[in-house]
Amino acid sequence: MNAQTQFSGGFRNAPVDASHAFRAAMTVMARPGEIRDLTGAEPPAPLSIAAGTLLLTLCDPETRVHLAGEADTEAVRKWLTFQTGAPIVAAAEADFAVGRWDDLMPLNTYRIGTSEYPDRSATLIVECDALEQQGAVLSGPGIKEVAHLSLPDIAVLTGNAALYPLGCDFFFTSGTQVAALPRSTQIRAEG
């Protein structure tokens, strides 16, 4: 990785790009199952544009990030550190973790909050091959009747939802797309 790659790939117009990205991220978290485009960053491989944009939008020098599996490269570490100042940490200490589903497991590695501070939990950014509004049936806050979303492991995510108000929150990314699954969402298999 050359220095030019490390220093490039951030927001071109940071205030505008960050505000658009933040709005998209908060919209999908408020409306589980909805898929939105999320662009602005050009992170090094293997991070998707959506995952890189989320990291630039949500991380700063006080936000601890865990890079799982193939996401943990020297290029990603240098890019993230330069662009956000976020420290790279072990999974158990992370505010955010990014990687493919299998690389992020087991879920019980991450903080789920406490009864006094349920917000002190980890948010996982799960890199997916594709996002589709089919598969698992979602219900709960932010969903009028039901929504559908392709999820990597319904059983594990249902177990996480059962911990509510504790548990992890999730963003799912693929290319330039993002969807979210807050811990308050109820999940069941389709059919």
PDB file of C-alpha atoms in Angstrom:
ATOM      1  CA  MET A   1       0.000   0.000   0.000  1.00  0.00           C
ATOM      2  CA  ASN A   2       1.467   3.306  -0.969  1.00  0.00           C
ATOM      3  CA  ALA A   3       1.004   6.527   0.969  1.00  0.00           C
ATOM      4  CA  GLN A   4      -1.315   7.930  -1.696  1.00  0.00           C
ATOM      5  CA  THR A   5      -3.817   5.085  -1.113  1.00  0.00           C
ATOM      6  CA  GLN A   6      -3.639   5.600   2.643  1.00  0.00           C
ATOM      7  CA  PHE A   7      -4.380   9.305   2.356  1.00  0.00           C
ATOM      8  CA  SER A   8      -7.069   9.016  -0.321  1.00  0.00           C
ATOM      9  CA  GLY A   9     -10.500   7.423  -0.312  1.00  0.00           C
ATOM     10  CA  GLY A  10     -12.079   9.726   2.237  1.00  0.00           C
ATOM     11  CA  PHE A  11     -15.033  12.021   1.711  1.00  0.00           C
ATOM     12  CA  ARG A  12     -14.494  14.583  -1.058  1.00  0.00           C
ATOM     13  CA  ASN A  13     -16.786  17.129   0.591  1.00  0.00           C
ATOM     14  CA  ALA A  14     -16.730  15.894   4.183  1.00  0.00           C
ATOM     15  CA  PRO A  15     -19.589  17.941   5.709  1.00  0.00           C
ATOM     16  CA  VAL A  16     -22.019  17.166   2.890  1.00  0.00           C
ATOM     17  CA  ASP A  17     -20.946  13.563   2.279  1.00  0.00           C
ATOM     18  CA  ALA A  18     -20.973  12.724   5.995  1.00  0.00           C
ATOM     19  CA  SER A  19     -24.425  14.228   6.513  1.00  0.00           C
ATOM     20  CA  HIS A  20     -25.876  12.269   3.568  1.00  0.00           C
ATOM     21  CA  ALA A  21     -24.238   9.070   4.802  1.00  0.00           C
ATOM     22  CA  PHE A  22     -25.399   9.629   8.381  1.00  0.00           C
ATOM     23  CA  ARG A  23     -28.962  10.176   7.221  1.00  0.00           C
ATOM     24  CA  ALA A  24     -28.908   6.967   5.147  1.00  0.00           C
ATOM     25  CA  ALA A  25     -27.452   4.995   8.080  1.00  0.00           C
ATOM     26  CA  MET A  26     -30.015   6.309  10.551  1.00  0.00           C
ATOM     27  CA  THR A  27     -32.863   5.761   8.063  1.00  0.00           C
ATOM     28  CA  VAL A  28     -32.065   2.072   7.586  1.00  0.00           C
ATOM     29  CA  MET A  29     -31.634   1.600  11.341  1.00  0.00           C
ATOM     30  CA  ALA A  30     -35.045   3.228  11.925  1.00  0.00           C
ATOM     31  CA  ARG A  31     -36.643   1.165   9.137  1.00  0.00           C
ATOM     32  CA  PRO A  32     -35.329  -2.405   9.440  1.00  0.00           C
ATOM     33  CA  GLY A  33     -35.394  -4.289   6.152  1.00  0.00           C
ATOM     34  CA  GLU A  34     -35.099  -1.182   3.980  1.00  0.00           C
ATOM     35  CA  ILE A  35     -32.103  -1.138   1.642  1.00  0.00           C
ATOM     36  CA  ARG A  36     -30.473   2.173   0.711  1.00  0.00           C
ATOM     37  CA  ASP A  37     -27.494   3.271  -1.323  1.00  0.00           C
ATOM     38  CA  LEU A  38     -24.589   4.494   0.774  1.00  0.00           C
ATOM     39  CA  THR A  39     -21.631   6.081  -0.977  1.00  0.00           C
ATOM     40  CA  GLY A  40     -18.984   8.713  -0.387  1.00  0.00           C
ATOM     41  CA  ALA A  41     -15.871   6.793   0.624  1.00  0.00           C
ATOM     42  CA  GLU A  42     -13.489   4.760  -1.489  1.00  0.00           C
ATOM     43  CA  PRO A  43     -11.959   2.343   1.007  1.00  0.00           C
ATOM     44  CA  PRO A  44      -9.233  -0.147   0.192  1.00  0.00           C
ATOM     45  CA  ALA A  45     -10.228  -3.703  -0.678  1.00  0.00           C
ATOM     46  CA  PRO A  46     -11.774  -5.805   0.676  1.00  0.00           C
ATOM     47  CA  LEU A  47     -14.088  -3.211   2.303  1.00  0.00           C
ATOM     48  CA  SER A  48     -17.202  -2.365   0.320  1.00  0.00           C
ATOM     49  CA  ILE A  49     -17.993   1.263  -0.431  1.00  0.00           C
ATOM     50  CA  ALA A  50     -20.975   1.093   1.951  1.00  0.00           C
ATOM     51  CA  ALA A  51     -18.909  -0.382   4.818  1.00  0.00           C
ATOM     52  CA  GLY A  52     -16.127   2.165   4.320  1.00  0.00           C
ATOM     53  CA  THR A  53     -18.631   5.006   4.199  1.00  0.00           C
ATOM     54  CA  LEU A  54     -20.254   3.790   7.439  1.00  0.00           C
ATOM     55  CA  LEU A  55     -16.873   3.663   9.157  1.00  0.00           C
ATOM     56  CA  LEU A  56     -15.976   7.203   8.033  1.00  0.00           C
ATOM     57  CA  THR A  57     -19.383   8.445   9.158  1.00  0.00           C
ATOM     58  CA  LEU A  58     -19.655   6.750  12.536  1.00  0.00           C
ATOM     59  CA  CYS A  59     -16.061   6.493  13.791  1.00  0.00           C
ATOM     60  CA  ASP A  60     -13.681   8.958  15.392  1.00  0.00           C
ATOM     61  CA  PRO A  61     -10.602   8.741  17.668  1.00  0.00           C
ATOM     62  CA  GLU A  62     -12.777   7.548  20.583  1.00  0.00           C
ATOM     63  CA  THR A  63     -14.569   4.824  18.612  1.00  0.00           C
ATOM     64  CA  ARG A  64     -12.941   1.421  18.952  1.00  0.00           C
ATOM     65  CA  VAL A  65     -13.079  -0.739  15.812  1.00  0.00           C
ATOM     66  CA  HIS A  66     -12.472  -4.452  15.344  1.00  0.00           C
ATOM     67  CA  LEU A  67     -11.494  -5.671  11.867  1.00  0.00           C
ATOM     68  CA  ALA A  68     -12.448  -9.336  11.444  1.00  0.00           C
ATOM     69  CA  GLY A  69     -10.975 -11.891   9.060  1.00  0.00           C
ATOM     70  CA  GLU A  70     -10.113 -10.645   5.596  1.00  0.00           C
ATOM     71  CA  ALA A  71     -11.095  -7.070   6.563  1.00  0.00           C
ATOM     72  CA  ASP A  72      -8.046  -6.950   8.828  1.00  0.00           C
ATOM     73  CA  THR A  73      -5.395  -5.873   6.347  1.00  0.00           C
ATOM     74  CA  GLU A  74      -2.558  -3.399   6.668  1.00  0.00           C
ATOM     75  CA  ALA A  75      -4.190  -1.237   3.985  1.00  0.00           C
ATOM     76  CA  VAL A  76      -7.533  -1.107   5.823  1.00  0.00           C
ATOM     77  CA  ARG A  77      -5.837  -0.453   9.175  1.00  0.00           C
ATOM     78  CA  LYS A  78      -3.793   2.463   7.801  1.00  0.00           C
ATOM     79  CA  TRP A  79      -6.740   3.907   5.864  1.00  0.00           C
ATOM     80  CA  LEU A  80      -9.104   3.742   8.835  1.00  0.00           C
ATOM     81  CA  THR A  81      -6.523   5.164  11.232  1.00  0.00           C
ATOM     82  CA  PHE A  82      -5.662   8.040   8.907  1.00  0.00           C
ATOM     83  CA  GLN A  83      -9.266   8.856   7.946  1.00  0.00           C
ATOM     84  CA  THR A  84     -10.904   8.546  11.404  1.00  0.00           C
ATOM     85  CA  GLY A  85      -8.241   8.119  14.062  1.00  0.00           C
ATOM     86  CA  ALA A  86     -10.230   5.152  15.383  1.00  0.00           C
ATOM     87  CA  PRO A  87      -8.131   2.657  17.348  1.00  0.00           C
ATOM     88  CA  ILE A  88      -8.120  -0.973  16.152  1.00  0.00           C
ATOM     89  CA  VAL A  89      -9.017  -3.313  19.038  1.00  0.00           C
ATOM     90  CA  ALA A  90      -9.958  -6.897  19.882  1.00  0.00           C
ATOM     91  CA  ALA A  91     -13.581  -7.964  19.357  1.00  0.00           C
ATOM     92  CA  ALA A  92     -14.464  -7.851  23.074  1.00  0.00           C
ATOM     93  CA  GLU A  93     -13.514  -4.142  23.271  1.00  0.00           C
ATOM     94  CA  ALA A  94     -15.128  -2.975  20.016  1.00  0.00           C
ATOM     95  CA  ASP A  95     -17.765  -0.315  19.547  1.00  0.00           C
ATOM     96  CA  PHE A  96     -17.925  -1.332  15.867  1.00  0.00           C
ATOM     97  CA  ALA A  97     -16.754  -4.502  14.164  1.00  0.00           C
ATOM     98  CA  VAL A  98     -16.562  -5.073  10.420  1.00  0.00           C
ATOM     99  CA  GLY A  99     -16.129  -8.244   8.396  1.00  0.00           C
ATOM    100  CA  ARG A 100     -17.948 -11.170   6.839  1.00  0.00           C
ATOM    101  CA  TRP A 101     -20.475 -13.024   9.017  1.00  0.00           C
ATOM    102  CA  ASP A 102     -18.333 -16.115   9.653  1.00  0.00           C
ATOM    103  CA  ASP A 103     -15.321 -13.953  10.504  1.00  0.00           C
ATOM    104  CA  LEU A 104     -17.341 -11.943  13.036  1.00  0.00           C
ATOM    105  CA  MET A 105     -18.605 -15.014  14.921  1.00  0.00           C
ATOM    106  CA  PRO A 106     -19.155 -15.994  17.672  1.00  0.00           C
ATOM    107  CA  LEU A 107     -21.573 -13.220  18.529  1.00  0.00           C
ATOM    108  CA  ASN A 108     -21.069 -13.634  22.289  1.00  0.00           C
ATOM    109  CA  THR A 109     -17.556 -12.193  21.832  1.00  0.00           C
ATOM    110  CA  TYR A 110     -19.000  -8.653  21.587  1.00  0.00           C
ATOM    111  CA  ARG A 111     -20.317  -6.308  24.252  1.00  0.00           C
ATOM    112  CA  ILE A 112     -24.132  -6.371  24.608  1.00  0.00           C
ATOM    113  CA  GLY A 113     -24.495  -3.457  27.031  1.00  0.00           C
ATOM    114  CA  THR A 114     -25.623  -3.577  30.645  1.00  0.00           C
ATOM    115  CA  SER A 115     -29.005  -3.077  32.284  1.00  0.00           C
ATOM    116  CA  GLU A 116     -27.862   0.416  33.339  1.00  0.00           C
ATOM    117  CA  TYR A 117     -26.266   1.228  29.953  1.00  0.00           C
ATOM    118  CA  PRO A 118     -27.773  -0.911  27.177  1.00  0.00           C
ATOM    119  CA  ASP A 119     -26.320   1.505  24.610  1.00  0.00           C
ATOM    120  CA  ARG A 120     -22.794   0.353  25.474  1.00  0.00           C
ATOM    121  CA  SER A 121     -22.968  -2.528  23.056  1.00  0.00           C
ATOM    122  CA  ALA A 122     -21.222  -3.302  19.804  1.00  0.00           C
ATOM    123  CA  THR A 123     -22.570  -2.619  16.340  1.00  0.00           C
ATOM    124  CA  LEU A 124     -21.495  -5.099  13.688  1.00  0.00           C
ATOM    125  CA  ILE A 125     -21.038  -4.146  10.036  1.00  0.00           C
ATOM    126  CA  VAL A 126     -21.547  -7.396   8.164  1.00  0.00           C
ATOM    127  CA  GLU A 127     -20.178  -7.562   4.620  1.00  0.00           C
ATOM    128  CA  CYS A 128     -22.513  -9.629   2.400  1.00  0.00           C
ATOM    129  CA  ASP A 129     -22.410 -10.873  -1.180  1.00  0.00           C
ATOM    130  CA  ALA A 130     -25.853  -9.344  -1.816  1.00  0.00           C
ATOM    131  CA  LEU A 131     -28.737  -7.686   0.032  1.00  0.00           C
ATOM    132  CA  GLU A 132     -32.288  -8.610  -0.892  1.00  0.00           C
ATOM    133  CA  GLN A 133     -35.681  -7.788   0.527  1.00  0.00           C
ATOM    134  CA  GLN A 134     -36.592 -11.441   0.830  1.00  0.00           C
ATOM    135  CA  GLY A 135     -35.873 -14.190   3.301  1.00  0.00           C
ATOM    136  CA  ALA A 136     -36.353 -13.503   7.006  1.00  0.00           C
ATOM    137  CA  VAL A 137     -39.587 -11.844   8.121  1.00  0.00           C
ATOM    138  CA  LEU A 138     -39.023  -8.785  10.308  1.00  0.00           C
ATOM    139  CA  SER A 139     -41.477  -7.022  12.609  1.00  0.00           C
ATOM    140  CA  GLY A 140     -41.289  -4.458  15.373  1.00  0.00           C
ATOM    141  CA  PRO A 141     -40.459  -0.769  15.738  1.00  0.00           C
ATOM    142  CA  GLY A 142     -40.104   1.068  12.424  1.00  0.00           C
ATOM    143  CA  ILE A 143     -41.952  -1.614  10.437  1.00  0.00           C
ATOM    144  CA  LYS A 144     -45.577  -0.998   9.473  1.00  0.00           C
ATOM    145  CA  GLU A 145     -46.600  -4.650   9.149  1.00  0.00           C
ATOM    146  CA  VAL A 146     -43.664  -6.821   8.130  1.00  0.00           C
ATOM    147  CA  ALA A 147     -40.453  -6.404   6.175  1.00  0.00           C
ATOM    148  CA  HIS A 148     -38.148  -8.957   4.586  1.00  0.00           C
ATOM    149  CA  LEU A 149     -34.373  -9.102   4.485  1.00  0.00           C
ATOM    150  CA  SER A 150     -31.817 -11.709   3.495  1.00  0.00           C
ATOM    151  CA  LEU A 151     -29.969 -12.532   6.727  1.00  0.00           C
ATOM    152  CA  PRO A 152     -26.914 -14.734   7.218  1.00  0.00           C
ATOM    153  CA  ASP A 153     -28.118 -16.724  10.278  1.00  0.00           C
ATOM    154  CA  ILE A 154     -31.692 -16.323  11.504  1.00  0.00           C
ATOM    155  CA  ALA A 155     -31.163 -18.450  14.638  1.00  0.00           C
ATOM    156  CA  VAL A 156     -28.201 -16.391  15.893  1.00  0.00           C
ATOM    157  CA  LEU A 157     -29.948 -13.095  15.123  1.00  0.00           C
ATOM    158  CA  THR A 158     -33.168 -14.267  16.835  1.00  0.00           C
ATOM    159  CA  GLY A 159     -31.107 -15.132  19.925  1.00  0.00           C
ATOM    160  CA  ASN A 160     -29.620 -11.641  19.862  1.00  0.00           C
ATOM    161  CA  ALA A 161     -33.110 -10.071  19.614  1.00  0.00           C
ATOM    162  CA  ALA A 162     -34.224 -12.145  22.636  1.00  0.00           C
ATOM    163  CA  LEU A 163     -31.662 -10.240  24.756  1.00  0.00           C
ATOM    164  CA  TYR A 164     -33.458  -6.906  24.154  1.00  0.00           C
ATOM    165  CA  PRO A 165     -32.898  -4.242  25.517  1.00  0.00           C
ATOM    166  CA  LEU A 166     -29.389  -5.694  25.486  1.00  0.00           C
ATOM    167  CA  GLY A 167     -27.713  -7.153  22.402  1.00  0.00           C
ATOM    168  CA  CYS A 168     -25.848  -6.032  19.322  1.00  0.00           C
ATOM    169  CA  ASP A 169     -27.123  -3.928  16.426  1.00  0.00           C
ATOM    170  CA  PHE A 170     -26.241  -4.729  12.808  1.00  0.00           C
ATOM    171  CA  PHE A 171     -25.588  -3.021   9.520  1.00  0.00           C
ATOM    172  CA  PHE A 172     -25.436  -5.275   6.460  1.00  0.00           C
ATOM    173  CA  THR A 173     -23.441  -3.966   3.504  1.00  0.00           C
ATOM    174  CA  SER A 174     -22.892  -5.084  -0.063  1.00  0.00           C
ATOM    175  CA  GLY A 175     -21.190  -2.894  -2.635  1.00  0.00           C
ATOM    176  CA  THR A 176     -22.924   0.460  -2.300  1.00  0.00           C
ATOM    177  CA  GLN A 177     -25.954  -0.858  -0.417  1.00  0.00           C
ATOM    178  CA  VAL A 178     -26.759  -0.886   3.287  1.00  0.00           C
ATOM    179  CA  ALA A 179     -29.546  -2.317   5.452  1.00  0.00           C
ATOM    180  CA  ALA A 180     -29.807  -2.530   9.226  1.00  0.00           C
ATOM    181  CA  LEU A 181     -31.198  -4.726  11.958  1.00  0.00           C
ATOM    182  CA  PRO A 182     -31.531  -3.141  15.394  1.00  0.00           C
ATOM    183  CA  ARG A 183     -31.754  -5.471  18.387  1.00  0.00           C
ATOM    184  CA  SER A 184     -35.410  -4.478  18.894  1.00  0.00           C
ATOM    185  CA  THR A 185     -36.494  -6.177  15.649  1.00  0.00           C
ATOM    186  CA  GLN A 186     -38.295  -9.507  15.886  1.00  0.00           C
ATOM    187  CA  ILE A 187     -37.161 -12.092  13.332  1.00  0.00           C
ATOM    188  CA  ARG A 188     -38.688 -15.290  12.010  1.00  0.00           C
ATOM    189  CA  ALA A 189     -38.000 -17.540   9.062  1.00  0.00           C
ATOM    190  CA  GLU A 190     -40.156 -16.961   5.993  1.00  0.00           C
ATOM    191  CA  GLY A 191     -42.953 -19.457   5.327  1.00  0.00           C
TER     192      GLY A 191
END
